[in-house]
Short mmCIF file of C-alpha atoms in Angstrom, two decimals:
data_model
loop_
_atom_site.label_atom_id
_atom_site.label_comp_id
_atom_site.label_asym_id
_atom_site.label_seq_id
_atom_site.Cartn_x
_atom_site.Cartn_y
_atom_site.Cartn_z
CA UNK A 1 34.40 -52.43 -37.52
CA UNK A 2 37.23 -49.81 -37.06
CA UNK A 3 35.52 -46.45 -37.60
CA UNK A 4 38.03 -43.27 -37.77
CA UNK A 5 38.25 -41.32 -35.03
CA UNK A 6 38.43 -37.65 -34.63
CA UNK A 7 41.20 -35.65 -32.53
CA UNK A 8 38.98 -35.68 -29.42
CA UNK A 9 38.05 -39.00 -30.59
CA UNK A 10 41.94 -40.34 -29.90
CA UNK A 11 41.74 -38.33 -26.87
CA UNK A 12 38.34 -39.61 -25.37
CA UNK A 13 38.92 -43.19 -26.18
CA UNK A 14 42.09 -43.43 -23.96
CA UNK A 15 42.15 -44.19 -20.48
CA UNK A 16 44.15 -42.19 -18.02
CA UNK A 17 45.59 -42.23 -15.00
CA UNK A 18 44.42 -44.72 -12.28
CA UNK A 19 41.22 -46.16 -15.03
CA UNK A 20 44.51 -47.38 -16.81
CA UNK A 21 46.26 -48.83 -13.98
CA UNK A 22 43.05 -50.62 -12.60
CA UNK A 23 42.96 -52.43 -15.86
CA UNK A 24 46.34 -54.16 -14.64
CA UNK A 25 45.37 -54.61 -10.89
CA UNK A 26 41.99 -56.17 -12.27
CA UNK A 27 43.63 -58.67 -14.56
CA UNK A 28 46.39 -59.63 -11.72
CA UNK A 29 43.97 -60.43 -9.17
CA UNK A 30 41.85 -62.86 -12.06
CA UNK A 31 44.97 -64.10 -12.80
CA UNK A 32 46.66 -64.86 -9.20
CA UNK A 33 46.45 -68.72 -9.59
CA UNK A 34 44.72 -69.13 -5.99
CA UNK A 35 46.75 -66.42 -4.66
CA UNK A 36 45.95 -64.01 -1.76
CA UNK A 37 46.14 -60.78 -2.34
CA UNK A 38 46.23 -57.74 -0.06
CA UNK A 39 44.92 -55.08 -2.07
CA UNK A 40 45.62 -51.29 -0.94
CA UNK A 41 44.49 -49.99 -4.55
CA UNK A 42 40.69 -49.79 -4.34
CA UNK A 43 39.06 -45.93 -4.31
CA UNK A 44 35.38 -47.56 -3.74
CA UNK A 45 34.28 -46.53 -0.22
CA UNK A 46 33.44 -48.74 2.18
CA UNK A 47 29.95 -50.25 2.30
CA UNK A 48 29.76 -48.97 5.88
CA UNK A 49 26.38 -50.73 7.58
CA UNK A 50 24.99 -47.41 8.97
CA UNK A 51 25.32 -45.12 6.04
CA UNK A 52 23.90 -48.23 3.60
CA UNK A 53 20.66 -47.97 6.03
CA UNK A 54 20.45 -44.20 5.56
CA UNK A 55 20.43 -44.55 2.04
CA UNK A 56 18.19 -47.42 2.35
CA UNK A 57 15.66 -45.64 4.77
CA UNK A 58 15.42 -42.73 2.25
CA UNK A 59 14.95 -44.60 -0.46
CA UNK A 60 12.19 -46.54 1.17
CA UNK A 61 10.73 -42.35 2.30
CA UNK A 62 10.59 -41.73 -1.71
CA UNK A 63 9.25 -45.01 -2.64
CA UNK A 64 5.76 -44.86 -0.52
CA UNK A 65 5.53 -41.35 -1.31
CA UNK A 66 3.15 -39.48 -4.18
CA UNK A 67 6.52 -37.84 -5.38
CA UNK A 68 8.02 -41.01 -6.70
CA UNK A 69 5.95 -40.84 -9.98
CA UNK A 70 7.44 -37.17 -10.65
CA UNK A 71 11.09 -38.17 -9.72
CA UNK A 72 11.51 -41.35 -11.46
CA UNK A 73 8.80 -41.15 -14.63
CA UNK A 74 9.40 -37.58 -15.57
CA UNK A 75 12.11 -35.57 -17.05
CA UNK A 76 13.49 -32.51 -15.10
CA UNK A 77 15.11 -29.23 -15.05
CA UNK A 78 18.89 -29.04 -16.26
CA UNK A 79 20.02 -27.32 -13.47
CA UNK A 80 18.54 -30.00 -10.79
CA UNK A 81 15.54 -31.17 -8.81
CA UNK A 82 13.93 -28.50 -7.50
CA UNK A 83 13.70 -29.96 -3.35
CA UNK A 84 17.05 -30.95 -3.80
CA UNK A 85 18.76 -27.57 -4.56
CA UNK A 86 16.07 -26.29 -1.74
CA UNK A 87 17.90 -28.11 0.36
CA UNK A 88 21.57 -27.08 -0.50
CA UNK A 89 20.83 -23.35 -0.15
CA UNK A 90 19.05 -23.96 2.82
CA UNK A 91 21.50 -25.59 4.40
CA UNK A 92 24.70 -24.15 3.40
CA UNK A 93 22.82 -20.41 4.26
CA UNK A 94 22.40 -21.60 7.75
CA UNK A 95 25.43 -23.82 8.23
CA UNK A 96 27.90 -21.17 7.11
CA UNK A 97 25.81 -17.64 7.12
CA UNK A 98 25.61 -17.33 3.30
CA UNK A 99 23.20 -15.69 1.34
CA UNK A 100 22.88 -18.24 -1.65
CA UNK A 101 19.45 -18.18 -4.05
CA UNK A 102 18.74 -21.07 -6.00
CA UNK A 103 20.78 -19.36 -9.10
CA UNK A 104 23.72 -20.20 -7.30
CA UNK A 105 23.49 -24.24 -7.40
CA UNK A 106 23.82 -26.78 -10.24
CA UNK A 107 23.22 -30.33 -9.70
CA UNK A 108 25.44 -32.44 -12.09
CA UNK A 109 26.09 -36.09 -12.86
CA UNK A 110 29.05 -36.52 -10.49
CA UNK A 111 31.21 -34.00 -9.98
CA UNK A 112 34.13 -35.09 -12.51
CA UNK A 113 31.29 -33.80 -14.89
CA UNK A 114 31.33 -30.55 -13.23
CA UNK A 115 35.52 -30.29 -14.56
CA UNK A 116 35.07 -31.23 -17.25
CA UNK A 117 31.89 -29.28 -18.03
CA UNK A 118 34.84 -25.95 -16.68
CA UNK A 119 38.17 -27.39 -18.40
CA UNK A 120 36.29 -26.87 -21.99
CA UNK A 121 34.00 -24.03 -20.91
CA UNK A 122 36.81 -21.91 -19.48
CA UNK A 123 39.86 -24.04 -20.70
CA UNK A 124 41.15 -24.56 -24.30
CA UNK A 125 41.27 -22.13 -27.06
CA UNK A 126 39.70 -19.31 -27.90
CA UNK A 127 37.51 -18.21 -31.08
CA UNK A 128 41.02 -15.62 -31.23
CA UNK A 129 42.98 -18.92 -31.23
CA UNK A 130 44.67 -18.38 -27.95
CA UNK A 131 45.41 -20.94 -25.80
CA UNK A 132 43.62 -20.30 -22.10
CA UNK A 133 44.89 -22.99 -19.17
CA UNK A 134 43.55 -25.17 -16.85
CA UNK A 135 45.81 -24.57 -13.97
CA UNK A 136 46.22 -26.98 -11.28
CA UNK A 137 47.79 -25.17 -8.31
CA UNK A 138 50.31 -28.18 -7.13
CA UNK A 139 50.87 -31.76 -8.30
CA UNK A 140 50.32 -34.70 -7.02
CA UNK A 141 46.17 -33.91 -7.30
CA UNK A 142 43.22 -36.25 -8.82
CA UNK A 143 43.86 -38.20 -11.23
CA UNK A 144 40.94 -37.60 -13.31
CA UNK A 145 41.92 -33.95 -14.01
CA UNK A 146 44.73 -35.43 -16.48
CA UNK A 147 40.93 -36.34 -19.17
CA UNK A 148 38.80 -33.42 -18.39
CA UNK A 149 40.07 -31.52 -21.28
CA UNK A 150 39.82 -32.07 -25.24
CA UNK A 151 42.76 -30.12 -25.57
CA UNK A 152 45.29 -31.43 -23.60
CA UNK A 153 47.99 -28.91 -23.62
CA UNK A 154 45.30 -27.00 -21.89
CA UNK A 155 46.48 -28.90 -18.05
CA UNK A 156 48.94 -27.00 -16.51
CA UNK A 157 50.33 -27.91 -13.27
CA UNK A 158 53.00 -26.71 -10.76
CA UNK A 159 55.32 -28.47 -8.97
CA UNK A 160 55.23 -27.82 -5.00
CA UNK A 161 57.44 -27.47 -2.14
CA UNK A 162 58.04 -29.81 0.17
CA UNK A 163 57.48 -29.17 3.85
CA UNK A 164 59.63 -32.32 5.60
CA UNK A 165 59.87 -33.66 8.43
CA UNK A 166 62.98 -36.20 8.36
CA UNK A 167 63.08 -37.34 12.20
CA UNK A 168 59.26 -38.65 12.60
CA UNK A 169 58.79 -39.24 8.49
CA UNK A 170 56.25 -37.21 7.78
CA UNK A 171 56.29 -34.52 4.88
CA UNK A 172 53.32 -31.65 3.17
CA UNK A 173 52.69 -30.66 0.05
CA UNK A 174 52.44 -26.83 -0.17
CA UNK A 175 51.49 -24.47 -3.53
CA UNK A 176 54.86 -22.89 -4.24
CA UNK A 177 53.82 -19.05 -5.23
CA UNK A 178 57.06 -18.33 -5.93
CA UNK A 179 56.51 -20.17 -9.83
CA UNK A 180 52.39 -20.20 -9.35
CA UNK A 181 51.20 -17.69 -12.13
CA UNK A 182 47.58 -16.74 -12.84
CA UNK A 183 47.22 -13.82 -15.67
CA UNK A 184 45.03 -13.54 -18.71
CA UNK A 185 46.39 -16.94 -20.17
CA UNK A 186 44.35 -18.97 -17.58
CA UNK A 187 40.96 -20.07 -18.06
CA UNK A 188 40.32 -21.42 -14.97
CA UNK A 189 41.96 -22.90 -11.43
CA UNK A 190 41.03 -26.33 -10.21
CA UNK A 191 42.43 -28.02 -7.08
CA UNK A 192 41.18 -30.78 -4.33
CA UNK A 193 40.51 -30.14 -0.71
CA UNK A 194 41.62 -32.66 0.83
CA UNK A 195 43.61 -34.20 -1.72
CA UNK A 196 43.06 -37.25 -3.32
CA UNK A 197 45.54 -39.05 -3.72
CA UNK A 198 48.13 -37.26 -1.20
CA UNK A 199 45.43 -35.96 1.48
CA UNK A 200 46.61 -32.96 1.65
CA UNK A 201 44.58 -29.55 2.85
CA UNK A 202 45.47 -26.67 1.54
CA UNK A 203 45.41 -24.13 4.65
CA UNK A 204 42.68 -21.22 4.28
CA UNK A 205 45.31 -18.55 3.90
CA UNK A 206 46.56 -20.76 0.99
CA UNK A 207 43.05 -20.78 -0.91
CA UNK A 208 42.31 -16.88 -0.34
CA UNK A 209 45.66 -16.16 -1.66
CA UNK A 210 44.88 -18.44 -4.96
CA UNK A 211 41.60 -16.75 -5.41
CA UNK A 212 42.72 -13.47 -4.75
CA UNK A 213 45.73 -14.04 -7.83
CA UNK A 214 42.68 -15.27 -9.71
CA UNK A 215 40.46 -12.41 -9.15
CA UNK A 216 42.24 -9.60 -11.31
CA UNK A 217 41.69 -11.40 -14.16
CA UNK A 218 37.90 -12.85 -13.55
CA UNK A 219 39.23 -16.63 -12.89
CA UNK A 220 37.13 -18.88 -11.31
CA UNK A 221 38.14 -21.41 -8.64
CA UNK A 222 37.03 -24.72 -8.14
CA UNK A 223 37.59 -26.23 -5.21
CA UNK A 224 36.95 -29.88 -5.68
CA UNK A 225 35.41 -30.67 -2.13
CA UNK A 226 34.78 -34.12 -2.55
CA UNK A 227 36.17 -35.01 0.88
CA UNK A 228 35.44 -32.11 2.49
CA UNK A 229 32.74 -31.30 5.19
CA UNK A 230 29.67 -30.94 5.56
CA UNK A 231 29.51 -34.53 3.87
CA UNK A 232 31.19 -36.87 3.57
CA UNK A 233 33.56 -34.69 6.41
CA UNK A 234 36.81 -36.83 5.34
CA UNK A 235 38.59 -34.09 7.27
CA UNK A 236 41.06 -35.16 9.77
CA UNK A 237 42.80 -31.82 10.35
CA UNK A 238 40.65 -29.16 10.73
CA UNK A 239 39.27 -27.06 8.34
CA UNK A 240 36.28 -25.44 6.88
CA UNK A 241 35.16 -24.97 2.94
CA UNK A 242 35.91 -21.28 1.67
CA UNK A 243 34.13 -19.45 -0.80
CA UNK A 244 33.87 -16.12 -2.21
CA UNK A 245 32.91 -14.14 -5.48
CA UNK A 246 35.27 -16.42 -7.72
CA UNK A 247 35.04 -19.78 -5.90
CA UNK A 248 33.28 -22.81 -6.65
CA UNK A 249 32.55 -24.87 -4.28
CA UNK A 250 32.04 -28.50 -6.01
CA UNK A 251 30.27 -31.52 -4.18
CA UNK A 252 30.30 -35.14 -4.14
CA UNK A 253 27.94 -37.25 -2.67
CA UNK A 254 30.05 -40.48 -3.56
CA UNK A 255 31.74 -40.79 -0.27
CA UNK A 256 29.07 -40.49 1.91
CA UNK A 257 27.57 -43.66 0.19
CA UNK A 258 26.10 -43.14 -3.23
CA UNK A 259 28.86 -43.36 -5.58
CA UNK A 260 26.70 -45.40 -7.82
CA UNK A 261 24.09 -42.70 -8.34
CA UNK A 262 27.05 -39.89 -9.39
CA UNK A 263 25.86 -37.17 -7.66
CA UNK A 264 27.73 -33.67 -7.74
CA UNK A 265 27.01 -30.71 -6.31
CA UNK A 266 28.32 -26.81 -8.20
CA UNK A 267 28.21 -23.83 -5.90
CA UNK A 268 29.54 -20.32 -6.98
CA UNK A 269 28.84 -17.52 -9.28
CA UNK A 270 25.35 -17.22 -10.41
CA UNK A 271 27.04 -16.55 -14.34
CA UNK A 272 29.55 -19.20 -13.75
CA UNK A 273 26.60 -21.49 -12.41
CA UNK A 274 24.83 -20.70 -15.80
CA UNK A 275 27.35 -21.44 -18.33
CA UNK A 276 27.83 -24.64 -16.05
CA UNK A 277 24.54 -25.72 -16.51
CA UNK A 278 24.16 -24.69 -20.56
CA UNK A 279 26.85 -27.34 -21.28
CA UNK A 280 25.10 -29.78 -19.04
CA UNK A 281 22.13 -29.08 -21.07
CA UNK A 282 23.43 -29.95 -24.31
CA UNK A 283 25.68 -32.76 -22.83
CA UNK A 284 22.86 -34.95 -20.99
CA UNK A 285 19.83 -32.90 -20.53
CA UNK A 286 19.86 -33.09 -16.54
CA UNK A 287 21.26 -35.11 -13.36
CA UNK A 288 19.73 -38.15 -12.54
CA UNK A 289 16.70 -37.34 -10.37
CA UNK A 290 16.60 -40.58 -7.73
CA UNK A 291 19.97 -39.80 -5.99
CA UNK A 292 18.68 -36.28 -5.26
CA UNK A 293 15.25 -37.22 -4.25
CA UNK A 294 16.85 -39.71 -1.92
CA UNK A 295 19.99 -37.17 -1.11
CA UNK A 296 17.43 -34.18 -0.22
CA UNK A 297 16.29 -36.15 2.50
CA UNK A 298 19.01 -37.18 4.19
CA UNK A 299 20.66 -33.55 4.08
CA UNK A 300 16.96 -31.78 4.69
CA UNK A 301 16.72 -34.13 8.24
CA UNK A 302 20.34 -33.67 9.36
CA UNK A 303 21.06 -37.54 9.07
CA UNK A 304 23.88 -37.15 6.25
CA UNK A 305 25.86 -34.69 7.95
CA UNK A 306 25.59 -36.52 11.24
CA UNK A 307 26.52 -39.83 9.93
CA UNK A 308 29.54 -38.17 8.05
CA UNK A 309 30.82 -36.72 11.13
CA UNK A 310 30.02 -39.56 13.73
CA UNK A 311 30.87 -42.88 10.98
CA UNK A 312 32.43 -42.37 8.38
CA UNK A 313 35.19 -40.10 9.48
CA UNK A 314 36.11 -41.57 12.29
CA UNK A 315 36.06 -44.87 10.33
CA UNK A 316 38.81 -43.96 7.69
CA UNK A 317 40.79 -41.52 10.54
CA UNK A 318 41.40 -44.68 12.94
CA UNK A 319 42.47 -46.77 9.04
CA UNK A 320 45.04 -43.97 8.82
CA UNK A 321 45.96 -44.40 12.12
CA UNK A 322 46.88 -48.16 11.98
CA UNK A 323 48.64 -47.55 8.31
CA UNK A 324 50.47 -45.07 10.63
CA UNK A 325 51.79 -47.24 13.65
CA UNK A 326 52.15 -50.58 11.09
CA UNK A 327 54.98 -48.20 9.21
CA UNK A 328 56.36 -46.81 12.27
CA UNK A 329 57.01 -50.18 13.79
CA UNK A 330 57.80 -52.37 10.68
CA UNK A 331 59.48 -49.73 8.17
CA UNK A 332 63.23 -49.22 8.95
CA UNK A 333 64.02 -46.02 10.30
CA UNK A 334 67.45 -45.63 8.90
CA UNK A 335 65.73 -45.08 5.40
CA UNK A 336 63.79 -42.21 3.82
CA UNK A 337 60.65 -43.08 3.44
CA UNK A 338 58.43 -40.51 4.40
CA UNK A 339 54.50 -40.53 4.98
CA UNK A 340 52.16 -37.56 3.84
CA UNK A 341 50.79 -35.88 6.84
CA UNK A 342 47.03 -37.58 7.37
CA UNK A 343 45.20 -34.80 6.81
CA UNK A 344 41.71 -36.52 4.73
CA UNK A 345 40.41 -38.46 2.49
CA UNK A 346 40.96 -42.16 1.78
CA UNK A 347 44.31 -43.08 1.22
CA UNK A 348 47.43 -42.68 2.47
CA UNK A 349 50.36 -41.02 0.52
CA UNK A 350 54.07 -42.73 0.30
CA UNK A 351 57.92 -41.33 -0.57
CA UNK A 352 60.32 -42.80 -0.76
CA UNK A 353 63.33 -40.39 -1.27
CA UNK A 354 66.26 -41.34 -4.27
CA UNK A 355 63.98 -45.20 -4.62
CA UNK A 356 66.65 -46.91 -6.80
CA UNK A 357 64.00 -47.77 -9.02
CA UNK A 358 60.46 -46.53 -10.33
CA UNK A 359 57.48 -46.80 -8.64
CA UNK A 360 56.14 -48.93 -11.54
CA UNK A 361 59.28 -51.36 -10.77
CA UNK A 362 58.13 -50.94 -6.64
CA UNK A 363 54.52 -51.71 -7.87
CA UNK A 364 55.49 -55.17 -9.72
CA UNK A 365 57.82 -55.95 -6.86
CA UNK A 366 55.37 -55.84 -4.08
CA UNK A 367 52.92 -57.91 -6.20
CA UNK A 368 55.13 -60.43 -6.12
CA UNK A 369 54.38 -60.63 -2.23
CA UNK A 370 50.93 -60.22 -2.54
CA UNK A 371 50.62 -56.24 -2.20
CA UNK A 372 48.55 -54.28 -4.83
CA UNK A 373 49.37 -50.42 -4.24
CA UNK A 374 49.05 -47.95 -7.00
CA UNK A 375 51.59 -45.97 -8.63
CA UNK A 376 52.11 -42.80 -7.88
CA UNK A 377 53.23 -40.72 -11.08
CA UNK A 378 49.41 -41.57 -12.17
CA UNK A 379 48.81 -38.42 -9.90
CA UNK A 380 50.80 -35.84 -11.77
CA UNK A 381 48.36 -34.42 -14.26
CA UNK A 382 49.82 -31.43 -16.10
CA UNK A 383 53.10 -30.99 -14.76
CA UNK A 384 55.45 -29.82 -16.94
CA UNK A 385 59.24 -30.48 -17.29
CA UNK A 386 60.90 -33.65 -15.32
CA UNK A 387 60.87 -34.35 -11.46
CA UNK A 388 61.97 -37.40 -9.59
CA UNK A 389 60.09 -37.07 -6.87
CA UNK A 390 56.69 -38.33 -9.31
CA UNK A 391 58.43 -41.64 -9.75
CA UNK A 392 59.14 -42.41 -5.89
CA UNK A 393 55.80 -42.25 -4.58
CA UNK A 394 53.21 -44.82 -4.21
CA UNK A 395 49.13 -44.27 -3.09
CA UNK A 396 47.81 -46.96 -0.54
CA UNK A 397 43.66 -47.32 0.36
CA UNK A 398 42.54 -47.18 3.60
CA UNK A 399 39.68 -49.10 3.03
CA UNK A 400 41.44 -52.99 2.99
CA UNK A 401 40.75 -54.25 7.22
CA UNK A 402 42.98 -53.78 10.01
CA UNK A 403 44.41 -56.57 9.50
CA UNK A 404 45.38 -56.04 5.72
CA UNK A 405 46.75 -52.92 6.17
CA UNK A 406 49.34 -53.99 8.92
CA UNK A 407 50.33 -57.05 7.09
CA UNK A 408 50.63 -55.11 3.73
CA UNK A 409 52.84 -53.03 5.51
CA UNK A 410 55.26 -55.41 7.12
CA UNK A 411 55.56 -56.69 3.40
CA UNK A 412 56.50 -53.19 2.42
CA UNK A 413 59.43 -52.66 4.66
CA UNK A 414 60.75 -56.24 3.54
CA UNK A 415 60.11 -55.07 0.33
CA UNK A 416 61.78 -51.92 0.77
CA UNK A 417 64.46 -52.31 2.71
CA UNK A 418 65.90 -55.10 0.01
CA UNK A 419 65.18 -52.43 -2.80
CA UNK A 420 67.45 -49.44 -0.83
CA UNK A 421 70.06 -52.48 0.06
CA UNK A 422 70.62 -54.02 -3.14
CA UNK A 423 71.12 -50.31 -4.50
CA UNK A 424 73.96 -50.06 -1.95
CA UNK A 425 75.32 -53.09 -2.79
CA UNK A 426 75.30 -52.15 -6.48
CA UNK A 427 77.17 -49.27 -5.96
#
């Protein structure tokens, strides 16, 4: 059977970004003929031992309980379960001296759902016909944001400056506002702090300036927070989450340890909040209610934010760390390759500056020695026009062991330094 499909049909049906790249990764590790791979591609969190026992101890909290019966057996509000937002306001209120009511919270389904709920709420066009964007800020930024919207010339994103540092190999993304423009064609700004795949934190001079260009024209601003503190904390620089009038503040709960139960968490603008939650209403009726039952207990005692500070932080910060000194010793230093400043999340972000070939040609070539990285032009969503820069970059995991990650680098460098030589040959 080969029923028609509709425009969003086409659209829906297609995977994007890194979905469509797994699909390759997945069939060369089935297919590797006894082959070892060392593979710096995966964006599942590590089972870590202490946060699996959290999850398991609450779990085991709601199961001898008298509330499991109304969690599990019953359907729910759209906007969440009830303890669980009780716990959000309560603890955001006292962790960062806001005044939040329970109006301001929506509990969604993951919080991809929550931008894509906001890409076609705010984003698209209008009953006038107009076309309203979804601006991304700067590019490289998730992935994902490439499918959130049915219209796709709705994704708009601008390319950023560089901030480099040539003699220790480091280099920053940074929003150029000299191009950035927010006026009465956007529908609404969406960004990741810190930045998946690049890590990058935007500074908190950077965000107030975005939401104060937004503001004029009643914009809102969601900060996707996914790796952000209070949990999971995947913060290695410092930093705190920002928020204000047109900000919202979106949660993940999937890496502090339940990305199986896709668990996101809207905070903002009580009339943002609502429109949020209609089109979760008429999408899938409410969140899951097990994740939150299990989730308002480890926030309501403390645990969750502890753990994300004390385990699973440190855990990926010392990863980066030995990605760090593995390139430092084993990467040539005559080249320019340049590592994005470790700033969060879970991966590590590579350029390599004038690569004499793509980085779908680096990709293939460092399979051949056993390396699975991911490409990075996968991690330009909606930018416009032509850059090299997209097709010279490469996204590696930090969640492979020490041992992988030092080995998968010395194969790099080989790998590398052949690539720049031969080009110098060529020539």
């Amino acid at each position: 059977m080969n029923p028609a499909l509709t425009q969003f049909g086409e659209r829906m049906s297609r995977l994007t970004g890194v979905r469509a790249i797994m699909k390759d990764i997945i069939e060369t590790l089935r297919s590797g003929k006894g082959k070892d791979f060392i593979n710096l591609s995966a964006g599942n969190p590590v089972i870590l031992p202490e946060v699996e026992q959290l999850w398991r101890d609450c779990t085991a909290q709601l199961l001898s309980s008298p509330e499991y019966g109304e969690v599990v057996c019953r359907y729910g509000s759209s906007q969440g379960y009830q303890p669980f937002i009780d716990v959000i306001v309560e603890d955001f209120n006292s962790r960062y001296g806001l005044n939040l009511t329970e109006q301001n919270v929506l509990i969604t389904p993951g919080s991809q759902s929550i931008y894509f709920y906001a890409a076609n709420a705010f984003g698209g066009y209008t009953t006038e016909g107009k076309l309203k964007k979804i601006v991304l800020p700067l590019s490289p930024d998730y992935t994902g944001y490439g499918g959130v919207s049915l219209i796709p010339e709705a994704v708009f994103a601008y390319q950023p400056s560089l901030d480099i540092d040539e003699v220790n190999h480091h280099f920053k993304y940074r929003p150029d506002f000299s191009q950035l423009t927010i006026d009465e064609t956007t529908g609404c700004v969406v960004f990741s702090r810190p930045c998946n795949p690049s890590g990058n934190v935007l500074t908190e001079e950077e965000v107030k300036k975005i939401a104060a260009l937004a503001e004029p024209f009643e914009v809102p601003v969601f900060i996707d927070s996914a790796y952000a503190p209070p949990f999971p904390a995947l913060n290695f620089a410092e930093m705190k989450p920002i928020f204000g009038d047109n900000i919202i503040h979106c949660i993940s709960l999937s890496k502090a340890g339940l990305p199986g139960e896709r668990l996101g968490i809207a905070i903002g603008d009580e009339g943002t909040i609502q429109v949020l939650e209609a089109f979760q209403t008429n999408m899938c009726i409410h969140s899951p209610r097990y994740g939150q039952a299990i989730a308002a207990r480890a926030i309501g005692s403390g645990a969750l934010s502890e753990i994300s500070t004390e385990v699973i932080r440190p855990y990926y910060q010392q990863k980066f760390t030995v990605v760090e000194t593995a390139l430092n010793q084993a990467m040539p230093n005559n080249l320019p390759w340049f590592l994005h400043r470790g700033e969060g999340a879970i991966f590590a972000w590579m350029w390599f500056k004038d690569l004499p070939m793509t980085d779908w040609e680096l990709y293939q070539q460092l399979k051949e020695v056993g390396v699975i990285v991911v490409p990075g032009s996968s991690f330009f969503p909606g930018l416009q026009g032509e850059w090299s820069h997209k097709n010279q970059c490469i996204r590696i995991s930090l969640t492979a062991t020490d041992e992988e990650i030092t080995e998968g680098m010395k194969r790099l460098a080989t790998v590398i330094e052949q690539v720049y030589q031969h080009s110098i040959v060529g020539v």
